Coordinates of C-alpha atoms and ligand atoms in Angstrom, one line a residue:
M1 CA 11.4 12.9 33.1
S2 CA 14.7 11.1 32.4
E3 CA 15.1 8.9 29.3
K4 CA 15.5 5.8 31.4
Q5 CA 12.2 6.4 33.2
A6 CA 10.4 7.3 30.1
G7 CA 11.9 5.2 27.3
F8 CA 11.2 1.7 26.3
G9 CA 14.6 0.9 27.7
T10 CA 18.0 1.5 26.0
A11 CA 18.7 -2.2 26.1
D12 CA 15.7 -2.8 23.9
I13 CA 15.7 0.1 21.5
P14 CA 19.0 1.8 20.6
Q15 CA 18.9 5.6 21.1
S16 CA 20.2 7.9 18.5
G17 CA 22.5 9.7 20.9
V18 CA 21.0 13.1 19.8
K19 CA 17.9 14.9 20.7
N20 CA 16.7 15.3 17.2
Q21 CA 17.9 13.2 14.2
F22 CA 16.0 15.5 11.8
V23 CA 16.4 19.2 11.1
P24 CA 13.2 21.0 12.1
E25 CA 12.2 21.7 8.4
D26 CA 12.4 18.0 7.5
R27 CA 10.6 17.0 10.7
K28 CA 7.7 19.3 9.8
L29 CA 7.5 18.0 6.3
I30 CA 7.4 14.4 7.3
L31 CA 5.0 15.0 10.1
A32 CA 2.6 16.9 7.8
H33 CA 2.5 13.8 5.6
L34 CA 1.9 11.4 8.4
G35 CA -0.7 13.6 10.1
F36 CA -2.9 13.9 6.9
S37 CA -2.5 10.2 6.2
F38 CA -3.8 9.4 9.8
F39 CA -6.7 11.8 9.3
S40 CA -7.6 9.9 6.1
L41 CA -7.2 6.6 7.9
L42 CA -9.8 7.7 10.5
I43 CA -12.3 8.8 7.8
G44 CA -11.9 5.5 5.9
A45 CA -12.1 3.3 9.0
T46 CA -15.3 5.1 10.2
A47 CA -17.0 4.6 6.8
G48 CA -15.7 1.0 6.9
L49 CA -17.4 0.3 10.2
F50 CA -20.8 1.5 9.2
Q51 CA -20.7 -0.1 5.8
T52 CA -19.8 -3.5 7.3
L53 CA -22.6 -3.2 9.9
Q54 CA -25.1 -2.3 7.1
R55 CA -23.8 -5.2 4.9
T56 CA -24.1 -7.6 7.7
G57 CA -27.7 -6.6 8.3
Y58 CA -26.9 -5.3 11.8
I59 CA -28.0 -1.7 11.1
D60 CA -30.0 0.4 8.6
L61 CA -28.2 3.5 7.4
P62 CA -30.0 6.8 7.8
A63 CA -31.9 7.7 4.6
N64 CA -29.4 10.4 3.6
V65 CA -26.4 8.1 3.7
G66 CA -25.9 5.5 1.0
Y67 CA -24.0 2.2 1.3
Y68 CA -22.1 2.8 -1.9
Q69 CA -21.3 6.3 -0.7
L70 CA -19.6 4.8 2.4
L71 CA -17.9 2.2 0.3
T72 CA -16.5 4.9 -2.0
I73 CA -15.2 7.0 0.8
H74 CA -13.7 3.9 2.5
G75 CA -11.8 2.9 -0.7
V76 CA -10.7 6.3 -1.7
S77 CA -9.5 7.5 1.7
L78 CA -7.7 4.3 2.5
A79 CA -6.5 2.8 -0.7
L80 CA -5.7 6.0 -2.6
V81 CA -5.2 8.9 -0.1
F82 CA -3.8 7.3 3.1
T83 CA -1.3 5.0 1.3
T84 CA 0.0 7.6 -1.2
I85 CA 0.6 10.3 1.4
F86 CA 2.0 8.0 4.1
I87 CA 4.4 6.4 1.6
H88 CA 5.7 9.8 0.7
G89 CA 6.3 10.7 4.3
Y90 CA 8.1 7.4 5.1
L91 CA 10.3 7.6 1.9
Y92 CA 11.3 11.1 2.7
S93 CA 12.3 10.1 6.3
G94 CA 14.6 7.3 5.0
L95 CA 16.1 9.5 2.3
V96 CA 16.9 12.2 4.8
R97 CA 18.6 9.6 7.0
T98 CA 20.6 7.9 4.3
L99 CA 21.5 10.7 1.9
G100 CA 23.3 13.1 4.1
G101 CA 21.1 14.1 7.0
S102 CA 18.7 16.7 5.5
F103 CA 17.0 17.7 2.3
Q104 CA 18.2 20.8 0.4
P105 CA 15.8 23.7 0.4
S106 CA 14.8 23.2 -3.3
E107 CA 14.1 19.5 -2.6
R108 CA 12.0 20.4 0.4
A109 CA 10.1 23.0 -1.6
W110 CA 9.1 20.4 -4.2
A111 CA 7.9 18.1 -1.5
W112 CA 5.7 20.8 0.1
I113 CA 4.2 21.7 -3.3
G114 CA 3.4 18.0 -3.9
Y115 CA 1.9 17.7 -0.4
Y116 CA -0.4 20.7 -0.8
V117 CA -1.5 19.5 -4.3
M118 CA -2.2 16.0 -2.9
V119 CA -4.1 17.4 0.1
V120 CA -6.3 19.8 -2.0
G121 CA -7.0 16.9 -4.5
S122 CA -8.0 14.6 -1.6
I123 CA -10.2 17.1 0.0
L124 CA -11.9 17.8 -3.3
A125 CA -12.6 14.1 -3.9
F126 CA -13.8 13.7 -0.2
I127 CA -16.3 16.6 -0.6
T128 CA -17.8 15.2 -3.8
I129 CA -18.3 11.9 -2.2
L130 CA -19.8 13.4 1.0
N131 CA -22.1 15.5 -1.1
N132 CA -23.3 12.2 -2.6
N133 CA -22.1 13.1 -6.1
A134 CA -19.4 10.4 -6.5
S135 CA -20.6 7.0 -5.3
V136 CA -18.5 5.2 -7.9
L137 CA -16.2 3.3 -5.6
Y138 CA -12.4 3.6 -5.6
T139 CA -12.1 2.0 -9.0
F140 CA -14.6 4.6 -10.5
Y141 CA -15.6 2.3 -13.4
A142 CA -17.3 4.0 -16.3
P143 CA -20.1 4.2 -17.3
M144 CA -21.0 5.1 -13.6
Q145 CA -20.4 8.9 -13.7
A146 CA -19.3 11.0 -10.8
S147 CA -19.1 14.8 -10.5
P148 CA -16.2 16.0 -12.6
W149 CA -14.7 17.5 -9.5
F150 CA -14.2 14.0 -8.1
Y151 CA -12.0 13.1 -11.1
V152 CA -10.2 16.5 -10.9
G153 CA -9.5 15.7 -7.2
L154 CA -8.0 12.4 -8.0
A155 CA -6.0 13.8 -10.8
L156 CA -4.5 16.4 -8.4
L157 CA -3.7 13.6 -6.0
V158 CA -1.6 11.9 -8.7
V159 CA 0.0 15.1 -9.9
G160 CA 0.9 16.0 -6.3
S161 CA 2.6 12.6 -6.0
W162 CA 4.5 13.2 -9.2
I163 CA 5.7 16.6 -7.8
G164 CA 6.7 14.9 -4.6
S165 CA 8.7 12.4 -6.5
I166 CA 10.9 15.2 -7.8
T167 CA 12.3 15.4 -4.2
I168 CA 13.1 11.8 -4.2
F169 CA 14.9 11.9 -7.6
K170 CA 16.7 15.1 -6.9
S171 CA 18.1 14.0 -3.5
Y172 CA 19.1 10.6 -5.0
F173 CA 21.0 12.2 -7.9
R174 CA 22.6 14.8 -5.6
W175 CA 24.0 11.9 -3.6
R176 CA 25.2 10.1 -6.7
R177 CA 27.0 13.1 -8.1
G178 CA 28.9 13.4 -4.9
N179 CA 29.7 9.6 -4.7
R180 CA 30.5 8.6 -8.3
G181 CA 31.1 4.8 -8.9
K182 CA 29.5 3.8 -5.5
A183 CA 26.3 1.9 -5.1
S184 CA 23.6 4.1 -3.5
P185 CA 22.4 3.4 0.0
L186 CA 19.8 0.6 -0.2
F187 CA 16.9 2.6 1.2
A188 CA 17.4 5.4 -1.4
Y189 CA 17.8 2.9 -4.2
M190 CA 14.5 1.2 -3.2
A191 CA 12.7 4.5 -2.8
V192 CA 13.8 5.5 -6.3
A193 CA 12.7 2.1 -7.7
T194 CA 9.3 2.5 -6.0
M195 CA 8.8 6.0 -7.6
V196 CA 9.9 4.8 -11.0
L197 CA 7.2 2.1 -10.8
W198 CA 4.7 4.7 -9.7
L199 CA 5.5 7.2 -12.4
I200 CA 5.2 4.5 -15.2
C201 CA 2.0 3.1 -13.9
T202 CA 0.2 6.3 -13.1
V203 CA 0.5 7.3 -16.8
G204 CA -2.4 4.9 -17.5
V205 CA -4.8 6.3 -14.9
A206 CA -3.8 9.9 -15.8
I207 CA -4.7 9.2 -19.5
E208 CA -8.0 7.6 -18.4
V209 CA -9.0 10.5 -16.0
V210 CA -7.7 13.4 -18.1
V211 CA -8.5 12.3 -21.6
Q212 CA -11.6 10.2 -21.0
L213 CA -13.4 10.8 -17.7
I214 CA -13.0 14.5 -17.1
P215 CA -14.2 15.7 -20.5
W216 CA -17.1 13.1 -20.3
A217 CA -18.1 14.2 -16.8
F218 CA -18.1 17.9 -17.7
G219 CA -20.3 17.0 -20.7
W220 CA -17.7 18.1 -23.3
V221 CA -18.1 14.6 -24.9
E222 CA -21.1 12.5 -24.7
R223 CA -19.8 9.0 -24.5
V224 CA -16.9 7.0 -23.0
D225 CA -15.2 3.8 -24.2
V226 CA -15.8 1.6 -21.2
S227 CA -13.3 -1.2 -22.2
L228 CA -10.6 1.2 -22.8
S229 CA -11.1 3.1 -19.6
R230 CA -11.1 -0.2 -17.6
T231 CA -7.9 -1.3 -19.3
L232 CA -6.2 2.0 -18.6
F233 CA -7.3 1.7 -15.0
W234 CA -5.9 -1.8 -14.5
Y235 CA -2.7 -0.9 -16.3
F236 CA -2.3 1.3 -13.3
G237 CA -4.3 -0.7 -10.8
H238 CA -2.1 -3.8 -10.4
A239 CA 1.1 -1.8 -10.1
L240 CA -0.7 0.3 -7.6
V241 CA -0.8 -2.7 -5.2
Y242 CA 3.0 -2.9 -5.5
F243 CA 3.3 0.8 -4.9
W244 CA 1.7 -0.1 -1.5
L245 CA 3.8 -3.2 -1.0
L246 CA 7.3 -1.9 -1.9
P247 CA 7.6 0.6 1.0
A248 CA 6.6 -2.3 3.3
Y249 CA 9.4 -4.4 1.7
I250 CA 11.8 -1.5 2.2
Y251 CA 11.0 -1.7 5.9
W252 CA 11.5 -5.4 6.0
Y253 CA 14.7 -5.3 4.0
V254 CA 16.4 -2.2 5.4
N255 CA 15.0 -1.2 8.8
I256 CA 14.1 -4.6 10.4
P257 CA 17.6 -6.1 10.2
R258 CA 18.8 -3.4 12.6
I259 CA 15.8 -3.9 14.9
I260 CA 16.6 -7.7 15.2
K261 CA 20.3 -7.0 15.7
G262 CA 21.1 -8.7 12.4
K263 CA 22.6 -7.7 9.1
I264 CA 21.1 -7.2 5.7
F265 CA 21.6 -10.6 4.0
S266 CA 22.6 -9.3 0.6
D267 CA 23.0 -5.9 -1.0
S268 CA 22.2 -7.1 -4.5
L269 CA 19.2 -9.4 -4.0
P270 CA 16.9 -6.7 -2.7
R271 CA 17.9 -4.4 -5.6
L272 CA 17.2 -7.1 -8.1
T273 CA 13.9 -7.8 -6.4
F274 CA 12.8 -4.2 -6.9
I275 CA 13.9 -4.2 -10.5
L276 CA 11.8 -7.3 -11.1
F277 CA 8.8 -5.5 -9.6
I278 CA 9.3 -2.6 -12.0
L279 CA 9.5 -5.0 -15.0
Y280 CA 6.6 -7.2 -14.1
S281 CA 4.1 -5.3 -12.1
I282 CA 2.7 -3.3 -15.0
P283 CA 2.1 -5.6 -18.0
V284 CA -0.3 -7.8 -15.9
G285 CA -3.5 -5.6 -15.5
F286 CA -5.6 -8.0 -17.6
H287 CA -5.6 -10.5 -14.7
H288 CA -8.2 -8.1 -13.2
Q289 CA -10.2 -8.3 -16.5
L290 CA -10.1 -12.0 -17.2
N291 CA -13.9 -12.2 -17.4
E292 CA -14.3 -9.1 -19.6
P293 CA -15.2 -9.0 -23.3
A294 CA -13.1 -6.9 -25.7
I295 CA -9.8 -8.6 -24.9
S296 CA -8.9 -11.7 -26.7
T297 CA -8.0 -14.9 -24.7
F298 CA -4.5 -14.9 -26.1
W299 CA -3.6 -11.5 -24.6
K300 CA -5.2 -12.4 -21.3
F301 CA -3.1 -15.6 -21.3
V302 CA 0.1 -13.6 -22.0
Q303 CA -0.6 -11.4 -19.0
V304 CA -1.5 -14.4 -16.8
I305 CA 2.0 -15.8 -17.6
L306 CA 3.6 -12.4 -16.7
T307 CA 1.6 -12.4 -13.5
F308 CA 3.3 -15.5 -12.4
F309 CA 6.6 -13.8 -13.1
V310 CA 5.7 -11.0 -10.6
V311 CA 5.3 -13.6 -7.9
I312 CA 9.0 -14.4 -8.1
P313 CA 10.3 -11.2 -6.4
S314 CA 8.0 -11.9 -3.5
L315 CA 9.3 -15.4 -3.2
M316 CA 12.9 -14.0 -3.3
T317 CA 11.8 -11.6 -0.5
A318 CA 10.5 -14.5 1.6
F319 CA 13.8 -16.4 1.2
S320 CA 15.9 -13.3 1.9
L321 CA 13.9 -12.4 5.1
L322 CA 14.1 -15.9 6.5
A323 CA 17.8 -15.9 5.9
T324 CA 18.2 -12.6 7.6
F325 CA 16.1 -13.7 10.6
E326 CA 18.0 -17.0 10.9
L327 CA 21.4 -15.4 10.7
A328 CA 20.4 -12.8 13.2
G329 CA 19.2 -15.4 15.6
R330 CA 22.3 -17.6 15.2
S331 CA 24.6 -14.7 15.7
Q332 CA 23.0 -14.2 19.1
G333 CA 23.7 -17.8 20.1
A334 CA 20.6 -19.7 18.8
T335 CA 21.0 -23.4 18.4
G336 CA 18.9 -26.2 16.8
L337 CA 16.8 -26.0 13.7
F338 CA 14.4 -23.3 14.9
G339 CA 16.1 -21.9 18.0
W340 CA 16.7 -18.6 16.1
I341 CA 12.9 -17.9 16.1
K342 CA 13.0 -17.4 19.9
K343 CA 15.8 -14.8 19.5
L344 CA 13.6 -12.5 17.5
P345 CA 12.3 -9.5 19.4
W346 CA 8.7 -10.5 19.7
K347 CA 8.0 -8.0 22.4
D348 CA 9.1 -5.1 20.3
I349 CA 6.3 -3.5 18.4
R350 CA 8.7 -2.3 15.7
F351 CA 9.2 -5.9 14.8
F352 CA 5.9 -7.5 16.0
A353 CA 3.5 -5.6 13.9
P354 CA 5.3 -6.1 10.6
V355 CA 6.1 -9.7 11.3
M356 CA 2.4 -10.4 11.8
G357 CA 1.9 -8.8 8.4
M358 CA 4.6 -11.1 6.9
L359 CA 3.0 -14.2 8.3
I360 CA -0.4 -13.1 7.0
F361 CA 1.2 -12.5 3.6
I362 CA 2.0 -16.2 3.2
P363 CA -1.7 -17.3 2.7
A364 CA -2.7 -13.9 1.2
G365 CA 0.0 -14.2 -1.5
A366 CA -1.1 -17.8 -2.1
G367 CA -4.7 -16.4 -2.6
G368 CA -3.3 -14.0 -5.2
I369 CA -1.8 -16.9 -7.1
I370 CA -5.2 -18.5 -7.1
N371 CA -6.8 -15.3 -8.4
A372 CA -4.2 -15.1 -11.2
S373 CA -4.9 -18.7 -12.4
F374 CA -7.0 -18.2 -15.5
Q375 CA -9.6 -20.9 -14.8
L376 CA -9.8 -20.4 -11.0
N377 CA -10.4 -16.7 -11.6
Q378 CA -13.8 -17.7 -13.0
V379 CA -14.8 -19.1 -9.6
V380 CA -13.6 -16.2 -7.4
H381 CA -13.9 -13.1 -9.6
N382 CA -16.3 -10.5 -8.3
T383 CA -17.0 -12.5 -5.1
L384 CA -16.2 -11.7 -1.5
W385 CA -13.1 -13.9 -1.9
I386 CA -11.4 -11.0 -3.7
T387 CA -12.4 -8.6 -0.9
G388 CA -10.9 -11.1 1.6
H389 CA -7.7 -11.2 -0.6
F390 CA -7.1 -7.5 -0.6
H391 CA -7.9 -7.0 3.0
M392 CA -5.3 -9.6 3.9
T393 CA -2.7 -8.0 1.6
V394 CA -3.1 -4.3 1.9
A395 CA -5.1 -3.9 5.1
A396 CA -3.1 -6.5 7.0
T397 CA 0.4 -7.0 5.5
V398 CA 1.0 -3.5 4.3
L399 CA -1.0 -1.6 7.0
L400 CA 0.5 -3.6 9.9
T401 CA 3.9 -2.7 8.5
F402 CA 2.9 1.0 8.2
M403 CA 1.6 0.9 11.8
G404 CA 4.9 -0.7 13.0
I405 CA 6.8 2.2 11.2
S406 CA 4.5 4.9 12.7
Y407 CA 5.0 3.6 16.3
W408 CA 8.7 4.6 16.2
L409 CA 8.8 7.2 13.5
V410 CA 6.3 9.5 15.2
P411 CA 8.2 9.6 18.5
A412 CA 11.6 9.8 16.7
L413 CA 10.3 12.9 14.8
R414 CA 8.7 14.5 17.9
G415 CA 11.7 13.8 20.2
R416 CA 9.5 11.8 22.5
A417 CA 9.8 8.3 24.0
L418 CA 8.1 5.1 22.8
T419 CA 7.3 4.1 26.4
K420 CA 7.1 0.5 27.5
R421 CA 3.4 0.9 28.3
M422 CA 2.6 2.3 24.8
N423 CA 4.8 -0.5 23.2
N424 CA 2.7 -3.1 25.1
L425 CA -0.6 -1.4 24.2
A426 CA 0.5 -1.3 20.5
I427 CA 1.2 -5.1 20.7
F428 CA -2.4 -5.5 22.1
Q429 CA -3.7 -3.3 19.3
T430 CA -1.8 -5.5 16.7
V431 CA -3.3 -8.7 18.2
L432 CA -6.8 -7.2 17.9
W433 CA -6.1 -6.2 14.3
V434 CA -4.9 -9.7 13.5
F435 CA -8.0 -11.3 15.1
G436 CA -10.3 -8.8 13.4
M437 CA -8.7 -9.5 10.1
G438 CA -8.8 -13.2 10.7
F439 CA -12.6 -13.2 11.4
M440 CA -13.3 -10.9 8.5
S441 CA -11.0 -11.9 5.7
V442 CA -10.9 -15.6 6.2
T443 CA -14.7 -15.6 6.3
M444 CA -14.8 -13.5 3.2
H445 CA -12.7 -16.0 1.4
V446 CA -15.1 -18.9 2.4
V447 CA -18.3 -17.1 1.7
G448 CA -16.9 -15.9 -1.6
L449 CA -16.4 -19.5 -2.6
L450 CA -20.0 -20.1 -1.7
G451 CA -20.8 -17.4 -4.3
E452 CA -21.5 -14.2 -2.4
P453 CA -20.8 -11.3 -4.7
R454 CA -18.6 -8.3 -3.7
R455 CA -19.5 -4.6 -4.0
T456 CA -23.1 -5.1 -2.8
A457 CA -25.2 -3.6 -0.1
Y458 CA -27.2 -5.9 2.3
T459 CA -29.8 -8.0 0.4
T460 CA -31.3 -11.4 0.9
Y461 CA -31.8 -11.7 -2.8
M462 CA -35.5 -12.2 -2.3
D463 CA -34.9 -14.8 0.4
S464 CA -33.0 -17.1 -2.1
P465 CA -32.0 -20.3 -0.4
V466 CA -28.4 -19.9 -1.6
A467 CA -28.2 -16.4 0.0
Q468 CA -29.5 -17.9 3.2
T469 CA -26.4 -20.1 3.5
W470 CA -24.3 -16.9 3.6
E471 CA -26.0 -15.5 6.7
P472 CA -23.7 -17.0 9.4
Y473 CA -20.6 -15.9 7.5
R474 CA -22.0 -12.4 7.3
Q475 CA -22.3 -12.3 11.1
L476 CA -18.6 -13.2 11.4
V477 CA -17.6 -10.6 8.9
G478 CA -19.4 -8.0 11.0
I479 CA -17.7 -9.1 14.2
G480 CA -14.4 -8.9 12.5
G481 CA -15.2 -5.3 11.3
I482 CA -16.0 -4.3 14.9
F483 CA -12.7 -5.7 16.1
L484 CA -10.9 -3.8 13.4
F485 CA -12.5 -0.5 14.2
I486 CA -11.7 -0.8 17.9
S487 CA -8.1 -1.7 17.0
L488 CA -7.9 1.3 14.6
L489 CA -9.1 3.7 17.3
L490 CA -6.5 2.3 19.7
F491 CA -3.8 2.8 17.0
L492 CA -4.8 6.4 16.6
F493 CA -5.0 6.9 20.3
I494 CA -1.4 5.6 20.7
I495 CA -0.2 7.8 17.9
Y496 CA -1.9 10.8 19.4
Y497 CA -0.1 10.0 22.7
L498 CA 3.2 9.5 21.1
W499 CA 2.8 12.8 19.1
F500 CA 1.6 15.0 21.9
A501 CA 1.8 13.5 25.4
S502 CA 4.7 11.0 25.6
P503 CA 7.6 12.2 27.7
R504 CA 10.2 14.3 25.9
V505 CA 13.6 12.6 25.8
E506 CA 17.2 13.8 25.6
S507 CA 18.0 11.3 22.9
S508 CA 15.3 10.0 20.7
I509 CA 14.8 6.5 19.3
E510 CA 17.3 5.6 16.7
Y511 CA 16.1 5.6 13.1
P512 CA 17.0 1.9 12.4
I513 CA 19.0 1.4 9.2
G514 CA 20.5 -2.0 8.8
E515 CA 24.0 -2.7 7.8
V516 CA 24.8 -5.0 5.0
N517 CA 26.5 -8.3 5.8
E518 CA 30.2 -7.9 5.4
K519 CA 30.4 -11.1 3.3
A520 CA 27.8 -9.7 0.8
Q521 CA 29.1 -8.8 -2.6
K522 CA 29.0 -5.3 -4.0
P523 CA 25.9 -4.9 -6.2
P524 CA 26.6 -4.7 -9.9
L525 CA 26.4 -1.2 -11.2
I526 CA 24.0 -2.2 -14.0
L527 CA 21.3 -2.4 -11.3
E528 CA 21.7 1.4 -11.0
K529 CA 21.3 2.1 -14.7
W530 CA 17.7 3.2 -14.7
S531 CA 17.4 3.9 -18.4
V532 CA 18.1 0.2 -19.1
W533 CA 15.3 -1.0 -16.8
V534 CA 12.8 1.7 -17.8
G535 CA 13.6 0.8 -21.5
V536 CA 13.0 -3.0 -20.9
T537 CA 9.8 -2.2 -18.9
I538 CA 8.5 -0.1 -21.8
V539 CA 9.2 -3.0 -24.3
L540 CA 7.3 -5.4 -22.0
I541 CA 4.4 -3.0 -21.7
L542 CA 4.2 -2.6 -25.5
I543 CA 4.3 -6.4 -26.0
A544 CA 1.5 -6.9 -23.5
Y545 CA -0.7 -3.9 -24.3
A546 CA 0.0 -2.4 -27.8
I547 CA -2.1 -4.9 -29.9
P548 CA -5.1 -5.3 -27.5
I549 CA -5.4 -1.5 -27.0
W550 CA -5.0 -1.0 -30.8
N551 CA -7.9 -3.5 -31.3
M552 CA -10.0 -1.6 -28.8
L553 CA -9.4 1.6 -30.6
Q554 CA -10.1 0.0 -34.0
H555 CA -13.2 -2.0 -33.1
G556 CA -14.5 0.0 -30.1
P557 CA -18.2 0.6 -29.9
A558 CA -19.8 4.0 -29.9
G559 CA -19.2 4.3 -26.2
A560 CA -21.6 4.6 -23.2
M561 CA -23.5 7.5 -21.8
G562 CA -23.0 8.3 -18.1
F563 CA -25.1 6.6 -15.4
R564 CA -25.9 7.8 -11.9
T565 CA -26.7 4.5 -10.2
W566 CA -27.3 6.0 -6.7
Ligands
LIG601 FE1 -3.8 -9.1 -5.6 C1 -7.0 -8.5 -6.8 C2 -3.3 -11.4 -7.9 C3 -0.6 -9.5 -4.4 C4 -4.1 -6.2 -3.7 N1 -5.3 -7.6 -5.3 C5 -6.5 -7.6 -5.9 C6 -7.2 -6.4 -5.4 C7 -6.4 -5.8 -4.6 C8 -5.2 -6.5 -4.5 C9 -6.6 -4.4 -3.9 O1 -4.5 -12.3 -10.6 C10 -8.6 -6.1 -5.8 C11 -8.8 -5.0 -6.8 C12 -10.2 -4.7 -7.1 O2 -10.8 -3.8 -6.4 O3 -10.8 -5.3 -7.9 N2 -2.3 -10.3 -6.0 C13 -2.2 -11.2 -7.0 C14 -1.0 -11.9 -7.0 C15 -0.2 -11.3 -6.0 C16 -1.0 -10.3 -5.4 C17 -0.5 -13.0 -8.0 N3 -2.6 -8.1 -4.2 C18 -1.3 -8.4 -3.9 C19 -0.8 -7.5 -3.0 C20 -1.8 -6.5 -2.8 C21 -2.9 -6.9 -3.6 C22 0.6 -7.5 -2.4 C23 -1.8 -5.3 -2.0 C24 -0.8 -4.8 -1.3 N4 -4.9 -9.8 -7.0 C25 -4.5 -10.8 -7.9 C26 -5.5 -11.0 -9.0 C27 -6.6 -10.1 -8.7 C28 -6.2 -9.4 -7.4 C29 -5.5 -11.9 -10.1 C30 -7.9 -9.9 -9.5 C31 -8.9 -10.8 -9.0 C32 -10.2 -10.6 -9.7 O4 -10.7 -11.5 -10.3 O5 -10.8 -9.5 -9.5 C33 1.2 -11.7 -5.7 O6 2.0 -10.6 -5.8 C34 1.4 -12.4 -4.4 C35 2.8 -12.9 -4.2 C36 3.0 -13.1 -2.7 C37 3.6 -14.2 -2.2 C38 3.8 -14.3 -0.7 C39 5.3 -14.1 -0.3 C40 5.4 -14.1 1.2 C41 6.2 -13.2 1.9 C42 6.2 -13.2 3.4 C43 7.2 -14.1 3.9 C44 7.1 -14.2 5.4 C45 8.2 -14.3 6.2 C46 7.9 -14.3 7.7 C47 9.6 -14.4 5.8 C48 4.1 -15.3 -3.0 C49 7.1 -12.3 1.2 C50 8.6 -15.4 8.4 C51 8.6 -15.1 9.8 C52 9.0 -16.0 10.8 C53 9.0 -15.5 12.2 C54 9.4 -17.3 10.6

């Protein structure tokens, strides 16, 4: 079939002009990452459906399947496995495109080793959960104790991601050696910043898992210091959410300007934004522990203040994106105050899915600011409000962006067309997702304010009158969950079609990399001095964590024995 018949239309989507923009070795590498991440998405979504239906009271689970078992596989497969492996695949694709066209064999070899270590670790963790030996949720709080192999699996996932990051750093420094004195391509810069953040934050969870949980779960030590383990987890856990968000921001900053026929508004502002994320996303973990003992109010307050600093780079992003959108619209002849909005390519899934994510991020981010407020956190902590918050942030904003990426990256890698029909079906799928998320997450926020706890299976709390007021909301949450599952199946069907069945084309979809506005200033080279930023980050981390952790070590209780609560 000719490109014109098959494709979305050259007027709408620029074609690369070549059959394959990637060498076969890189194509295989990136597709392997995407493929395993989609498999993980299916597992997590299936668990999510049944757990929602149980929690709503719609169904009873079979006797050999536990609610907390489903909740664990849902969280681990989606929040930990899908995200980590998809992000590696996407970052590799952009690095290949912006750093010379292909990876060198040694770079590719590290990526493959990292991939296999991540896959083996993920499968090990999945098996322990499916065997019902690890129903400890994705946060695996001690003293709930899983099979030691669950922790080993997660440790391998992290180690694999570290090995994969070698590819990112190696290719970036190779480019810099050949281009001394020049600012690196924006995509590559942001990929490196994302991995710097990841390396610093995963140190916390690695210490927790390797030093505390694995020896404890194998029975080599009897007790675990619960406060310390939770502190190490959240040292990692909040930066983890930015590890999910930053690749979405890369797409918004670098790829979308090309799709909307605009230019990147500034070359320095996005780099500064990412540096601010490195600085502020780690010394803030206490905002997840505001209601916990063993940390003094003073140190919680310090980290609350730092949390408000980490909002700033997102506000800078909102400003920068709006400027990019408006300039793109005006350059295409838009007039009036809001005429530029009409010029945006609303019918193009590469833009539509992520822009839905952006719009959802406005209330979702506001919810985050509420969570971070010391006093308001007392109202929302451990309620369904928080579950609503993170579904709107990661499962809507981030996931819709990842879906938008997949819809063109898969056919670009496979040399196939993103057909008009699939584009339209993908728009329908996105609308379903937004509806489902609206029903589910908005309702979760409301019922959370009415006091419904999170992380609980269905219960009427012995017919308590308060719990009865939650019933109608639970029904809406269930309906939202069904919408989401249907939408997810549709997403996977479209991906399957684009991977295997869509017509092959002479010239595949262009990998969209935006150009920087010619009026933008050259970024200051200090932004590329990583040792400075890593040094400042370490100082901030020491200020925020050294004394409270020292106090925990000094005054820590004897520690807790392991519990199997399921
Ligand atoms: Fe959060 C809990 C605070 C952002 C994820 N968060 C969670 C948990 C997860 C999560 C998973 O302070 C639960 C963990 C668990 O299991 O216990 N969060 C924040 C704050 C932000 C924030 C201050 N969170 C995120 C993001 C996540 C995420 C992003 C995932 C990707 N969060 C908290 C706190 C808790 C918490 C507490 C603990 C609560 C508790 O008690 O347990 C901020 O980063 C948010 C800043 C965002 C904004 C929005 C900017 C808007 C943009 C879009 C612009 C749109 C445009 C479109 C331009 C200020 C950038 C225009 C389009 C046109 C067409 C016009």
